Short mmCIF file of C-alpha atoms in Angstrom, two decimals:
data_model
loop_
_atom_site.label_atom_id
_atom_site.label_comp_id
_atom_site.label_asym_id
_atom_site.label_seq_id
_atom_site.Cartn_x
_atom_site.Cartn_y
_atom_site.Cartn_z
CA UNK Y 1 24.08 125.72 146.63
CA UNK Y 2 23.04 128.52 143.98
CA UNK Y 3 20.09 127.53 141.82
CA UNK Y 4 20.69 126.59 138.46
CA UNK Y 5 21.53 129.14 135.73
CA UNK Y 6 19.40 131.67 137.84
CA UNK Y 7 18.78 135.71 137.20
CA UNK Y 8 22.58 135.61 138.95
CA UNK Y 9 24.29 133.27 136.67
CA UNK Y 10 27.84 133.58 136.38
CA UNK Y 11 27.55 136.90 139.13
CA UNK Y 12 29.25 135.66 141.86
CA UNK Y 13 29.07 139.10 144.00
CA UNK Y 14 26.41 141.87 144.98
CA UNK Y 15 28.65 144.47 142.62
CA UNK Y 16 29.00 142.22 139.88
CA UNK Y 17 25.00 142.32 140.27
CA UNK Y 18 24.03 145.83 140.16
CA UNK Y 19 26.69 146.04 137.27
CA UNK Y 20 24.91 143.60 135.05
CA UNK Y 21 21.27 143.92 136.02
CA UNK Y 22 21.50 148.15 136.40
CA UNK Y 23 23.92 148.30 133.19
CA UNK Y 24 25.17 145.70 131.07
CA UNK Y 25 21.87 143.79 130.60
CA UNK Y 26 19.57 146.00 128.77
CA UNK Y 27 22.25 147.68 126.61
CA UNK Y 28 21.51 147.26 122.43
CA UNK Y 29 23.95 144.50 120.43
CA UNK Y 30 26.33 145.80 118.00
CA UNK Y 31 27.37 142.50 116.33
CA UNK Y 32 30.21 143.51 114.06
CA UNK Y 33 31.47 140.43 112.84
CA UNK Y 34 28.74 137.44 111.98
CA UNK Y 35 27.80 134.88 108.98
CA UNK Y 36 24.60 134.79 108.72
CA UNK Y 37 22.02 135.63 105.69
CA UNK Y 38 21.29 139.14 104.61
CA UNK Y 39 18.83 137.44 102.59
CA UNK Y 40 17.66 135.81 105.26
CA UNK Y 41 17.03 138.78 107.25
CA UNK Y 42 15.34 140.66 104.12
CA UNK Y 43 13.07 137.86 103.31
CA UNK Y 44 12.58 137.66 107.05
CA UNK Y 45 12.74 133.90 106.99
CA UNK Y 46 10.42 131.81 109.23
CA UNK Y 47 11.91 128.12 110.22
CA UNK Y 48 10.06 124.80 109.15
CA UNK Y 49 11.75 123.18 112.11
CA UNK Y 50 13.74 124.15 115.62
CA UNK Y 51 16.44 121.69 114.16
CA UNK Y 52 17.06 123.96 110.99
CA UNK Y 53 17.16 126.92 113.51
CA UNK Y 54 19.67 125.55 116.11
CA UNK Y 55 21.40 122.22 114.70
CA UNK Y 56 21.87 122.06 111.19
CA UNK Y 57 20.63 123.01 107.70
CA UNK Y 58 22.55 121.19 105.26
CA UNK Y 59 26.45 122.30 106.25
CA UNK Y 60 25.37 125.69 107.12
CA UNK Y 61 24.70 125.20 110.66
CA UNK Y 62 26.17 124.82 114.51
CA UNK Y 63 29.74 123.72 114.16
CA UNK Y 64 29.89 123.71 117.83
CA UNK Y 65 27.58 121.21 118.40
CA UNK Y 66 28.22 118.80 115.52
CA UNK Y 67 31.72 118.40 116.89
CA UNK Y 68 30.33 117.78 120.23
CA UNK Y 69 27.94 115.30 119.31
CA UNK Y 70 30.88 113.22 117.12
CA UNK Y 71 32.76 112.86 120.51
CA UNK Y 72 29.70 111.70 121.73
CA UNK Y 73 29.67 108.84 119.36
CA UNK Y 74 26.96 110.08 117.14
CA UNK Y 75 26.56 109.00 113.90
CA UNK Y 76 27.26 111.24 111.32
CA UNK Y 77 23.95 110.86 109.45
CA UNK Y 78 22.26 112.38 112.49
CA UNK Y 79 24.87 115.48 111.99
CA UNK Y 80 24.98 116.59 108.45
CA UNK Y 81 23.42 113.13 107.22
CA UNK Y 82 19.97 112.59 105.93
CA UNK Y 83 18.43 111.53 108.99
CA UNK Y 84 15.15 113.35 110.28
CA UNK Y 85 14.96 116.43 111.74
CA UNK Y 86 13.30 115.25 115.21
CA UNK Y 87 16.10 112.31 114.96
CA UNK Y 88 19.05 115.03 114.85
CA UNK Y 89 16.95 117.02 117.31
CA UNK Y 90 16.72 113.93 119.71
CA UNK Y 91 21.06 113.15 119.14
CA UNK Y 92 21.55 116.55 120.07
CA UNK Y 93 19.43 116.10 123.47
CA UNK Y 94 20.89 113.35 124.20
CA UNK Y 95 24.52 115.07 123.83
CA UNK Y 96 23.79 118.01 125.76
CA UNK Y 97 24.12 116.27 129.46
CA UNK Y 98 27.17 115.45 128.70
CA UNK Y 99 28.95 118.73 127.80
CA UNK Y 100 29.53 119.34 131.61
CA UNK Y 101 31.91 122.17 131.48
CA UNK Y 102 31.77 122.94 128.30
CA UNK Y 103 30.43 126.71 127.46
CA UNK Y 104 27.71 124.48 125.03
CA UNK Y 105 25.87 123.68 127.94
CA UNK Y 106 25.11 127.01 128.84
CA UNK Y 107 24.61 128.83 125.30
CA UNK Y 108 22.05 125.83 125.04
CA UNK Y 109 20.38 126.76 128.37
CA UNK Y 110 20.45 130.79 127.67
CA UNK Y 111 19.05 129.94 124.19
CA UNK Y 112 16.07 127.89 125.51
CA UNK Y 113 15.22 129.75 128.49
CA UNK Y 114 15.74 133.44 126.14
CA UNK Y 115 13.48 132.83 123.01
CA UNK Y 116 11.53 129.66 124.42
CA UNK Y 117 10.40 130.00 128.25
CA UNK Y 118 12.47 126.64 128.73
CA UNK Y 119 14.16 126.70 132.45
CA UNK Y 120 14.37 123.59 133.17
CA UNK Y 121 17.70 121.20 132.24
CA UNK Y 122 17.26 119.97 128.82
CA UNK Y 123 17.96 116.22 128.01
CA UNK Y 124 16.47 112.99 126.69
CA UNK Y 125 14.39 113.19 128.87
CA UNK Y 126 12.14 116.52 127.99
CA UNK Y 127 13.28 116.06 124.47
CA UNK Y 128 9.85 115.23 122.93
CA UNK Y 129 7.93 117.83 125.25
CA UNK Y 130 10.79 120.76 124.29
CA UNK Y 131 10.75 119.87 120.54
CA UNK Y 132 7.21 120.17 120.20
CA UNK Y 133 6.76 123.25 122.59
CA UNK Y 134 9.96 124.74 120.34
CA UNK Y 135 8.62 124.52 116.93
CA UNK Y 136 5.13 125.57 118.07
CA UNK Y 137 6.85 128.82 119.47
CA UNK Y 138 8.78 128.99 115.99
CA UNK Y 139 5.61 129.36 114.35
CA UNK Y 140 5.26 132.56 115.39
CA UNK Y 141 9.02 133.81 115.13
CA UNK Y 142 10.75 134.91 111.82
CA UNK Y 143 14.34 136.26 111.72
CA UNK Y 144 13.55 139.93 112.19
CA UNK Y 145 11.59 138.99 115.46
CA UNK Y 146 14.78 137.09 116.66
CA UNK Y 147 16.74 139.95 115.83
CA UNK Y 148 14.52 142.46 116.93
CA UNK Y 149 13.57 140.32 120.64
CA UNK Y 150 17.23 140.57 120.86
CA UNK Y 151 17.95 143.82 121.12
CA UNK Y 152 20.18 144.28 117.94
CA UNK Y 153 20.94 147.64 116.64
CA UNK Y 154 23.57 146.30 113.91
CA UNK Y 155 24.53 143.65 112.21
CA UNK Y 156 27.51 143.41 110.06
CA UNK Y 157 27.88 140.05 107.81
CA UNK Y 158 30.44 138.41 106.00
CA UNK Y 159 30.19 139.19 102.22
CA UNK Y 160 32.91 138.18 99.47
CA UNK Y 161 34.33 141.21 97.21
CA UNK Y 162 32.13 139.49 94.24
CA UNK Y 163 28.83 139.96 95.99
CA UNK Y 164 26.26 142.14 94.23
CA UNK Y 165 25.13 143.11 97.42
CA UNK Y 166 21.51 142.76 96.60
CA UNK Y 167 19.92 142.09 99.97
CA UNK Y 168 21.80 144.64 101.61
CA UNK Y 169 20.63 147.20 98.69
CA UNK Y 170 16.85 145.65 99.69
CA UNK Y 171 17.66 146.19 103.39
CA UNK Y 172 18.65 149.29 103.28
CA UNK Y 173 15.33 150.67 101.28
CA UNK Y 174 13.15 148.76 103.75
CA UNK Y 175 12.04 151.05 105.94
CA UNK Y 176 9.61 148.26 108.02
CA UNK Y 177 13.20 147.16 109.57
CA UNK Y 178 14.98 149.58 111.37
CA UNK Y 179 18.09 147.19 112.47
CA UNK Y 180 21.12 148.14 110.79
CA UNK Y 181 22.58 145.46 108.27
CA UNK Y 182 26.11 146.57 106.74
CA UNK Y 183 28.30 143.95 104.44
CA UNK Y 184 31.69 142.89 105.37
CA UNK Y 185 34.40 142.99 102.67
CA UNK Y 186 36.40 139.33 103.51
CA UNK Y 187 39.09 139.28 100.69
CA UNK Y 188 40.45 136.22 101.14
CA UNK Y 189 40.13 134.37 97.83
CA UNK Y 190 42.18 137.22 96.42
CA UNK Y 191 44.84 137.18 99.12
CA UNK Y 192 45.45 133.17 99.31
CA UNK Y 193 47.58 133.07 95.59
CA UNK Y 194 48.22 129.39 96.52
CA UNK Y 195 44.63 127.91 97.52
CA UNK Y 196 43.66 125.95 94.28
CA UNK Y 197 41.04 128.28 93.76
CA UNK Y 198 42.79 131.19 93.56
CA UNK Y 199 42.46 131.16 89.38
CA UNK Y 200 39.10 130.62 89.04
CA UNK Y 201 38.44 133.39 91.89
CA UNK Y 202 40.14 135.69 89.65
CA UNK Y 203 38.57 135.08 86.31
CA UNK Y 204 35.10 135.30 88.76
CA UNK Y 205 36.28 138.44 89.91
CA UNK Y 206 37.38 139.86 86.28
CA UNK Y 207 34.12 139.35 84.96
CA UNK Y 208 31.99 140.99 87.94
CA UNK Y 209 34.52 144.34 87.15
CA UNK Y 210 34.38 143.89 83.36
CA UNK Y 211 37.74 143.66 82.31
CA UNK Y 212 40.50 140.61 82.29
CA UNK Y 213 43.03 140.53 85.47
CA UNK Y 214 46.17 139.92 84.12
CA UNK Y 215 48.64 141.11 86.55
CA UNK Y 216 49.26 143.80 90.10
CA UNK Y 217 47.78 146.89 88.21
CA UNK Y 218 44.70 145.67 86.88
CA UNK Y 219 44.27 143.36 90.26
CA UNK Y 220 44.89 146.41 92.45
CA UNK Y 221 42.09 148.65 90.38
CA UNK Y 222 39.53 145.72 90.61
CA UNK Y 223 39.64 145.84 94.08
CA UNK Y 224 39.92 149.34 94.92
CA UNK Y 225 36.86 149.29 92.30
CA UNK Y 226 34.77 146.45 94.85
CA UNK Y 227 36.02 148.19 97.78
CA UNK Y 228 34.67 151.54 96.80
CA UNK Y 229 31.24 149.09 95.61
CA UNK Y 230 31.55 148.05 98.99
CA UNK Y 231 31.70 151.55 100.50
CA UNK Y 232 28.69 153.23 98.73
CA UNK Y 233 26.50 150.31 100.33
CA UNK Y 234 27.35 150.40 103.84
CA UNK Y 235 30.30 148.56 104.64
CA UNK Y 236 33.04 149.98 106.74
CA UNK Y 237 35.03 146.92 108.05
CA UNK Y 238 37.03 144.51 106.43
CA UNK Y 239 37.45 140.64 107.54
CA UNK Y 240 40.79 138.89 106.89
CA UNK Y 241 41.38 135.18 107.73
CA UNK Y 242 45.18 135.50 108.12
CA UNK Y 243 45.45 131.71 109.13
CA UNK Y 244 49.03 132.15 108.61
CA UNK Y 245 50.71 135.35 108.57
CA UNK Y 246 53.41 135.93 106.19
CA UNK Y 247 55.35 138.86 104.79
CA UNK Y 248 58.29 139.37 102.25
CA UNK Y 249 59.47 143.02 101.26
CA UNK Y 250 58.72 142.74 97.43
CA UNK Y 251 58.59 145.33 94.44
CA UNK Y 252 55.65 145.96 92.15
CA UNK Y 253 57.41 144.32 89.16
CA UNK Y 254 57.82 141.26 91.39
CA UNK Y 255 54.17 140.95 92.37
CA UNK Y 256 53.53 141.24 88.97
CA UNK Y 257 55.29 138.43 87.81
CA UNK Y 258 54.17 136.27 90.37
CA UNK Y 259 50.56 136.66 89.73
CA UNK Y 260 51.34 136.29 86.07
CA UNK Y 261 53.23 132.72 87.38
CA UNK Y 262 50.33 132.01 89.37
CA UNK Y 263 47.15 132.30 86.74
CA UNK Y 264 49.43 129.96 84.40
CA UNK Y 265 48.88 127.38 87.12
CA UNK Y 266 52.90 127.55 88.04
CA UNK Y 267 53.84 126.21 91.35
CA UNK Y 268 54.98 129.15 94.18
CA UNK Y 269 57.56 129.15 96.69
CA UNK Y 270 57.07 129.98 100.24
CA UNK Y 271 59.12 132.98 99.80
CA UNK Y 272 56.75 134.33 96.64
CA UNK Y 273 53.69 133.60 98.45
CA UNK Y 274 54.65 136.07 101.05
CA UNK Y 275 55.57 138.68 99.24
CA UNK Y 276 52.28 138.17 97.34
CA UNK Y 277 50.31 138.10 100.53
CA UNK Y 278 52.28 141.05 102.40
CA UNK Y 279 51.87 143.18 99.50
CA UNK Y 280 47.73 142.90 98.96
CA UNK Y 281 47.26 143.45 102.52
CA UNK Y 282 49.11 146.21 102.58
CA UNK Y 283 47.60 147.56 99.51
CA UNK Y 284 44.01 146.47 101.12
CA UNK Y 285 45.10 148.09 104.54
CA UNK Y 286 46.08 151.74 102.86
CA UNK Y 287 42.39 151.68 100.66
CA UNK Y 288 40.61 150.71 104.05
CA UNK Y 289 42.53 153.94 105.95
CA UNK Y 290 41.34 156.07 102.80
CA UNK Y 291 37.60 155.40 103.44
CA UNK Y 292 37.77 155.25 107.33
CA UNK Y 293 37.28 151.68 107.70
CA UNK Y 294 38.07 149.08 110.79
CA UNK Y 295 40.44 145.89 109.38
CA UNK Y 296 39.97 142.65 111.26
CA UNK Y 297 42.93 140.12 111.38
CA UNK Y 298 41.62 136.20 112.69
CA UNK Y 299 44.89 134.42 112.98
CA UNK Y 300 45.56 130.90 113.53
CA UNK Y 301 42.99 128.71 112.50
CA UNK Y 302 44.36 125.14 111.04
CA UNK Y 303 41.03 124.41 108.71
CA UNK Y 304 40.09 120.98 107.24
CA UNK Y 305 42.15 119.02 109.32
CA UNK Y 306 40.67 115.54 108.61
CA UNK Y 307 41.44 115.24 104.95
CA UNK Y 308 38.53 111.76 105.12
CA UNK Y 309 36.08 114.27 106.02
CA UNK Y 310 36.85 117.06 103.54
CA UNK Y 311 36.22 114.27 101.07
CA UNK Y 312 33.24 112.69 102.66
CA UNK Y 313 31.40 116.58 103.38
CA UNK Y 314 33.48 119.14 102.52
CA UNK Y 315 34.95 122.02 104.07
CA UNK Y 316 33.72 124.45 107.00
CA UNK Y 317 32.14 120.94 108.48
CA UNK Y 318 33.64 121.10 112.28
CA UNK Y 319 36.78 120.19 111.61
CA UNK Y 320 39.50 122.88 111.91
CA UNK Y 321 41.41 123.88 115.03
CA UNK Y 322 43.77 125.83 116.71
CA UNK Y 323 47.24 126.69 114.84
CA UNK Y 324 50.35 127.29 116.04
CA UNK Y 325 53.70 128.82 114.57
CA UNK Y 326 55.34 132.22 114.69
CA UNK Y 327 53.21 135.04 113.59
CA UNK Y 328 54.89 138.09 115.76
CA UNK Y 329 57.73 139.31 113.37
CA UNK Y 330 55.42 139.39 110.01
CA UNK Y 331 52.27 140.78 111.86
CA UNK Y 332 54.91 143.63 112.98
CA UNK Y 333 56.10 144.68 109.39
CA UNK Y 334 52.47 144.41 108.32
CA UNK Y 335 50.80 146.86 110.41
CA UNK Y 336 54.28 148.70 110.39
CA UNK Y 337 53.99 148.66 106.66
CA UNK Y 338 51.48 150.40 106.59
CA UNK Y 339 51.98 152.59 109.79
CA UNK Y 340 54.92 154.34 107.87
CA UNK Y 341 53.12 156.12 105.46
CA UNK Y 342 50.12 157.26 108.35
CA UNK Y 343 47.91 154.65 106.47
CA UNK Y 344 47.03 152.19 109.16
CA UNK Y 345 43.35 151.72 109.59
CA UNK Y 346 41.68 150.96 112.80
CA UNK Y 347 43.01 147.29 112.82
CA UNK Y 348 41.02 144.15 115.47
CA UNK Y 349 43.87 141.47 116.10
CA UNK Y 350 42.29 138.04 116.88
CA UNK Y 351 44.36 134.83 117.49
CA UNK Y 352 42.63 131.38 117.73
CA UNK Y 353 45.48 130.41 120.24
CA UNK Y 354 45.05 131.40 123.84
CA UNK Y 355 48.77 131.69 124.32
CA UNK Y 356 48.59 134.86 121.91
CA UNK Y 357 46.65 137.19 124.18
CA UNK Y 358 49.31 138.90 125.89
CA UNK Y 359 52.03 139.01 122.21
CA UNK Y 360 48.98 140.84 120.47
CA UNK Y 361 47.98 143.39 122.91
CA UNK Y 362 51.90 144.47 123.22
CA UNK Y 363 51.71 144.82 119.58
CA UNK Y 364 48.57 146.04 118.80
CA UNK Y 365 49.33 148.79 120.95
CA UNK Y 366 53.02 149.92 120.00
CA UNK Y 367 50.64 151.24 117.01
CA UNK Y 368 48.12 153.55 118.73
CA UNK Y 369 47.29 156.85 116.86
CA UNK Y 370 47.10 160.54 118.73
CA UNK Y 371 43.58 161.41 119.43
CA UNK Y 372 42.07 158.06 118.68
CA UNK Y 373 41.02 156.16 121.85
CA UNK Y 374 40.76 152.24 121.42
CA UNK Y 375 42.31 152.37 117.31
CA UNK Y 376 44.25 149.11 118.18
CA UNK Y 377 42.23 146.98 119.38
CA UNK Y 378 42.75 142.94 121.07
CA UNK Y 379 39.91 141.01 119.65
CA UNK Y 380 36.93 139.75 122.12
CA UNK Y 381 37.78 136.12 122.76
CA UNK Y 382 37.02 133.82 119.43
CA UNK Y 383 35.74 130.94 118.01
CA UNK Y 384 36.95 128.01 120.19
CA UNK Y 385 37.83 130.53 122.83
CA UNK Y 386 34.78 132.61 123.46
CA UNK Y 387 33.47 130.61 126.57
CA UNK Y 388 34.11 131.65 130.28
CA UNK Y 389 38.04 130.79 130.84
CA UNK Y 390 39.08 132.08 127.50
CA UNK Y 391 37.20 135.43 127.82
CA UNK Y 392 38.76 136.07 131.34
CA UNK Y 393 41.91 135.56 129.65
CA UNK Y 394 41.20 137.83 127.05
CA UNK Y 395 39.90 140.52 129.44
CA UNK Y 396 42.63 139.44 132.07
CA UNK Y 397 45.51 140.39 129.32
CA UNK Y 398 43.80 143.50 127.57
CA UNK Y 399 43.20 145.07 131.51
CA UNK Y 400 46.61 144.46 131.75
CA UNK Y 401 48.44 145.52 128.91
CA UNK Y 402 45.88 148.22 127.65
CA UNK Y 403 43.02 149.86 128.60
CA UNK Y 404 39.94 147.06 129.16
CA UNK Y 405 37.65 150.50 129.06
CA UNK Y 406 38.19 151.22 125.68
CA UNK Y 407 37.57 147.52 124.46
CA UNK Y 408 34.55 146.65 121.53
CA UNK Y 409 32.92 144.22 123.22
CA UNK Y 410 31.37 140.67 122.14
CA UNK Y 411 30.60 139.57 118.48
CA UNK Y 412 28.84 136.43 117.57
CA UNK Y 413 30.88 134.94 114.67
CA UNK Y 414 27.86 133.04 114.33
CA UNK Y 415 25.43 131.69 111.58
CA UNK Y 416 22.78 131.35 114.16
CA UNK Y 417 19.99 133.48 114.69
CA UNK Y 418 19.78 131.97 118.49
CA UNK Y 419 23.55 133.16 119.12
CA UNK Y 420 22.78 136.67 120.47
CA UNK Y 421 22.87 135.41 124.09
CA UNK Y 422 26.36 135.16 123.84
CA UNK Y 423 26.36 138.93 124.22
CA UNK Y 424 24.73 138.20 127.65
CA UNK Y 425 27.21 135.42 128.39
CA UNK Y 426 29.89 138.10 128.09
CA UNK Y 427 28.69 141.13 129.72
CA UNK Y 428 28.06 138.27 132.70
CA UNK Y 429 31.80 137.65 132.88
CA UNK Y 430 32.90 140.98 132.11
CA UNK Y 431 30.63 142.39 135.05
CA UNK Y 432 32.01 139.62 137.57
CA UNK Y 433 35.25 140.44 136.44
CA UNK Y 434 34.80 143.97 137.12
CA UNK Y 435 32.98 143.54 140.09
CA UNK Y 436 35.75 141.40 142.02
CA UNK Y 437 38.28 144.25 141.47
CA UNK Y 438 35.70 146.43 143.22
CA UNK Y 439 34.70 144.19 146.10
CA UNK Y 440 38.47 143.42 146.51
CA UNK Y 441 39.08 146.76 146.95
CA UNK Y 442 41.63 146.93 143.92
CA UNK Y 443 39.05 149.30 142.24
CA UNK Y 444 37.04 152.57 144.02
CA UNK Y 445 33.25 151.68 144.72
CA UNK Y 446 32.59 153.61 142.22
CA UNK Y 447 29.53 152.05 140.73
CA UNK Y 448 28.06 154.87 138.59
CA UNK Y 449 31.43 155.65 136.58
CA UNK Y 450 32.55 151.77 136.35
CA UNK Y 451 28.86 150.87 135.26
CA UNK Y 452 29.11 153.44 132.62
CA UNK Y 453 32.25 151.90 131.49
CA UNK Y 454 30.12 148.60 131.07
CA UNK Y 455 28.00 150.39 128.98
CA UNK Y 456 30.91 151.14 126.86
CA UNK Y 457 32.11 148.33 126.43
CA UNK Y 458 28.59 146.14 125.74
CA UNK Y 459 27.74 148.87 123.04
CA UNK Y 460 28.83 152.26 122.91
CA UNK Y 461 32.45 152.10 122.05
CA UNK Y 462 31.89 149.92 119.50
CA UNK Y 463 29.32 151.92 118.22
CA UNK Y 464 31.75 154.85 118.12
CA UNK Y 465 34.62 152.43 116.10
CA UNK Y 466 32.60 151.32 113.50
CA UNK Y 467 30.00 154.30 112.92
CA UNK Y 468 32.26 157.22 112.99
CA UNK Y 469 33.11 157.41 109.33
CA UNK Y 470 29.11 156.68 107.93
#
């Protein structure tokens, strides 16, 4: 029997071993798509309590384990509810022995024994001795330590076109802090014409550029105005929630008149609302290729499912899931769209359904560009897939429909400072993976040239992607 979440965790051979010990483990992060606080990070924030840090502050905190703890039973006022912060501390401890199987367990585990010195199975039991010993440790860690004790060379956050920007402006004259902290451009107040806050997000938006938004041209020159904002502070990647992907061929004079139709609170068809949608990501798409930038794609996410909940809470509270529906046949005249005029940017296709691996790597890669390695790229394994079967899947597909050695790696989509060991819960898969085809002899024992290739793919290639335009 193996000991328990040892030094050889998740390494099941003596190659996948030397791969992660001699290459992956010590290798910098390059976390390229995340949510947590740039002004966080530049006030370098120090926690009251281990319970703001890892559970919950308000409804900016785990998702992950607040919907594990409701199908435990738990009370919701020990969730997001006013109860104390040892009490929420204490529901969580008393969750965690019985997420057997589920990737919680571990990140828990990694988390304690990482930034705490905690090896031993957490539970009820050693909840009042790991709480205290926690938030005494906390004392003497702020964000930047987190982030620097992790090994972070970049961080790239999620910021809406509005955003002044000021922390990353702060950031970036703070010489004290030599982690890289870039914004994210994530458009997608502008792009979803029929969420009911599409108006007010573009009376918002017409006031941060100075002048009223009235139809396509003025909308298009506000936000080739924010993305060029955008540019001269940093960011080069874009973040699109594309829960369902739609496209219409449409003129300018239609667009027009549908945003007109829209900010006079008219009701849209289906048909309208994809030719709105195609159209601004294709217009987003060709100002991203101008200024070198990487687009993102997350596709499939069903948000806000429990509509008692939304009431009770609000939104972005644990409670979306995976989607379904067809998404090939639009995705394909998007990124041809823009492929047509030699104005596709480096594009990352995500799906939040497992069964989507194998459709986006096929497609992703009909687009590859002469001269770029790795410009299409399959997204790492997301959201409720980034745990140990849906990252083999994701590396099973991409090693077989592309080239694995040119993949970006891990991200954290996270709003926890805790959540960098899921960089080491990766490279531990990927180096078993990559091991077995060398101890099964379906790979030369080659261990200097496949360790380097680890390298690239815990770092260096996306370190390549993202950088090579700044």
């Amino acid at each position: 029997m193996k000991q328990f979440m040892d030094e050889n965790f998740l390494l099941q051979t003596k190659t996948a071993q030397i791969l992660y010990h001699d290459y992956a483990e010590n290798m910098p992060i390059y976390d390229y798509h995340c949510h947590i606080s740039a002004k966080d990070i530049y006030e370098d924030r120090k926690f009251d309590s281990i319970t703001d840090l890892w559970l919950v502050e308000g409804h900016f905190g785990d998702h992950y384990k607040w919907r594990a703890m409701r199908n435990n039973g738990v009370d919701e006022k020990y969730i997001t509810g006013d109860a104390s912060k040892k009490d929420k501390f204490l529901k969580w401890a008393e969750t965690i022995p019985y997420t057997i199987g589920n990737p919680l367990y571990h990140w828990t585990h990694l988390e304690l024994k990482k930034y705490f010195g905690i090896t031993e199975p957490f539970s009820l039991k050693n909840a009042e001795q790991c709480y205290d010993k926690m938030n005494e440790i906390l004392k003497t860690l702020t964000a930047r330590k987190i982030i620097k004790n992790s090994n972070v060379d970049t961080i790239c956050t999620t910021d809406d076109p509005v955003d002044d920007l000021k922390y990353h402006k702060l950031l970036k004259e703070d010489k004290s802090f030599d982690v890289h902290v870039y914004p994210s451009f994530r458009p997608d107040k502008v792009i979803n014409i029929d969420w009911s806050s599409y108006v007010p997000y573009i009376k918002q938006l017409s006031q941060v550029v100075g002048y009223q938004i009235d139809g396509i041209k003025s909308l298009e020159k506000a936000l080739k105005e924010r993305i060029e904002y955008f540019h001269t502070n940093n960011c080069r990647v874009s973040d699109h929630a594309l829960d369902v992907v739609m496209y219409e061929n449409s003129t300018e004079e239609e667009i027009d008149l549908i945003i007109k139709k829209a900010l006079n609170n008219e009701k849209l068809n289906n048909e309208e609302i994809a030719k709105y949608r195609g159209h601004i990501i294709v217009f987003l798409g060709k100002q991203y290729h101008r200024l070198g930038w990487v687009q993102q794609y997350h596709i499939k996410a069903l948000r806000n499912n429990s509509n008692r909940m939304m009431s009770l809470i609000g939104p972005d509270t644990g409670f979306d899931s995976i989607n379904d529906g067809q998404i090939a046949k639009p995705l394909s005249r998007i990124l041809d769209a823009l492929d047509s005029t030699d104005e596709l940017p480096k594009t990352i296709l995500y799906s939040l359904n497992p069964g989507d691996n194998e459709l986006l790597a096929t497609l992703a890669f009909c687009f590859a560009e002469s001269g770029v390695p790795g410009k299409m790229q399959l997204g790492s394994a997301w959201w409720f897939l980034d745990q140990k079967d849906g990252m083999e899947k994701q590396i099973q597909a991409l090693s077989n429909l592309g080239l694995l050695s040119r993949f970006i790696g891990m991200l954290t989509d996270s709003r926890s400072f805790l959540s960098y060991t899921r960089h080491e819960y990766f490279r531990r898969v990927l180096c078993n993976k990559l091991g077995d085809l060398i101890e099964n002899g379906e790979y030369p024992n080659d261990i200097e040239f496949v360790g380097n290739i680890v390298k690239d793919i815990c770092f260096n290639n996306a370190k390549k992607y993202f950088d090579s335009s700044r």
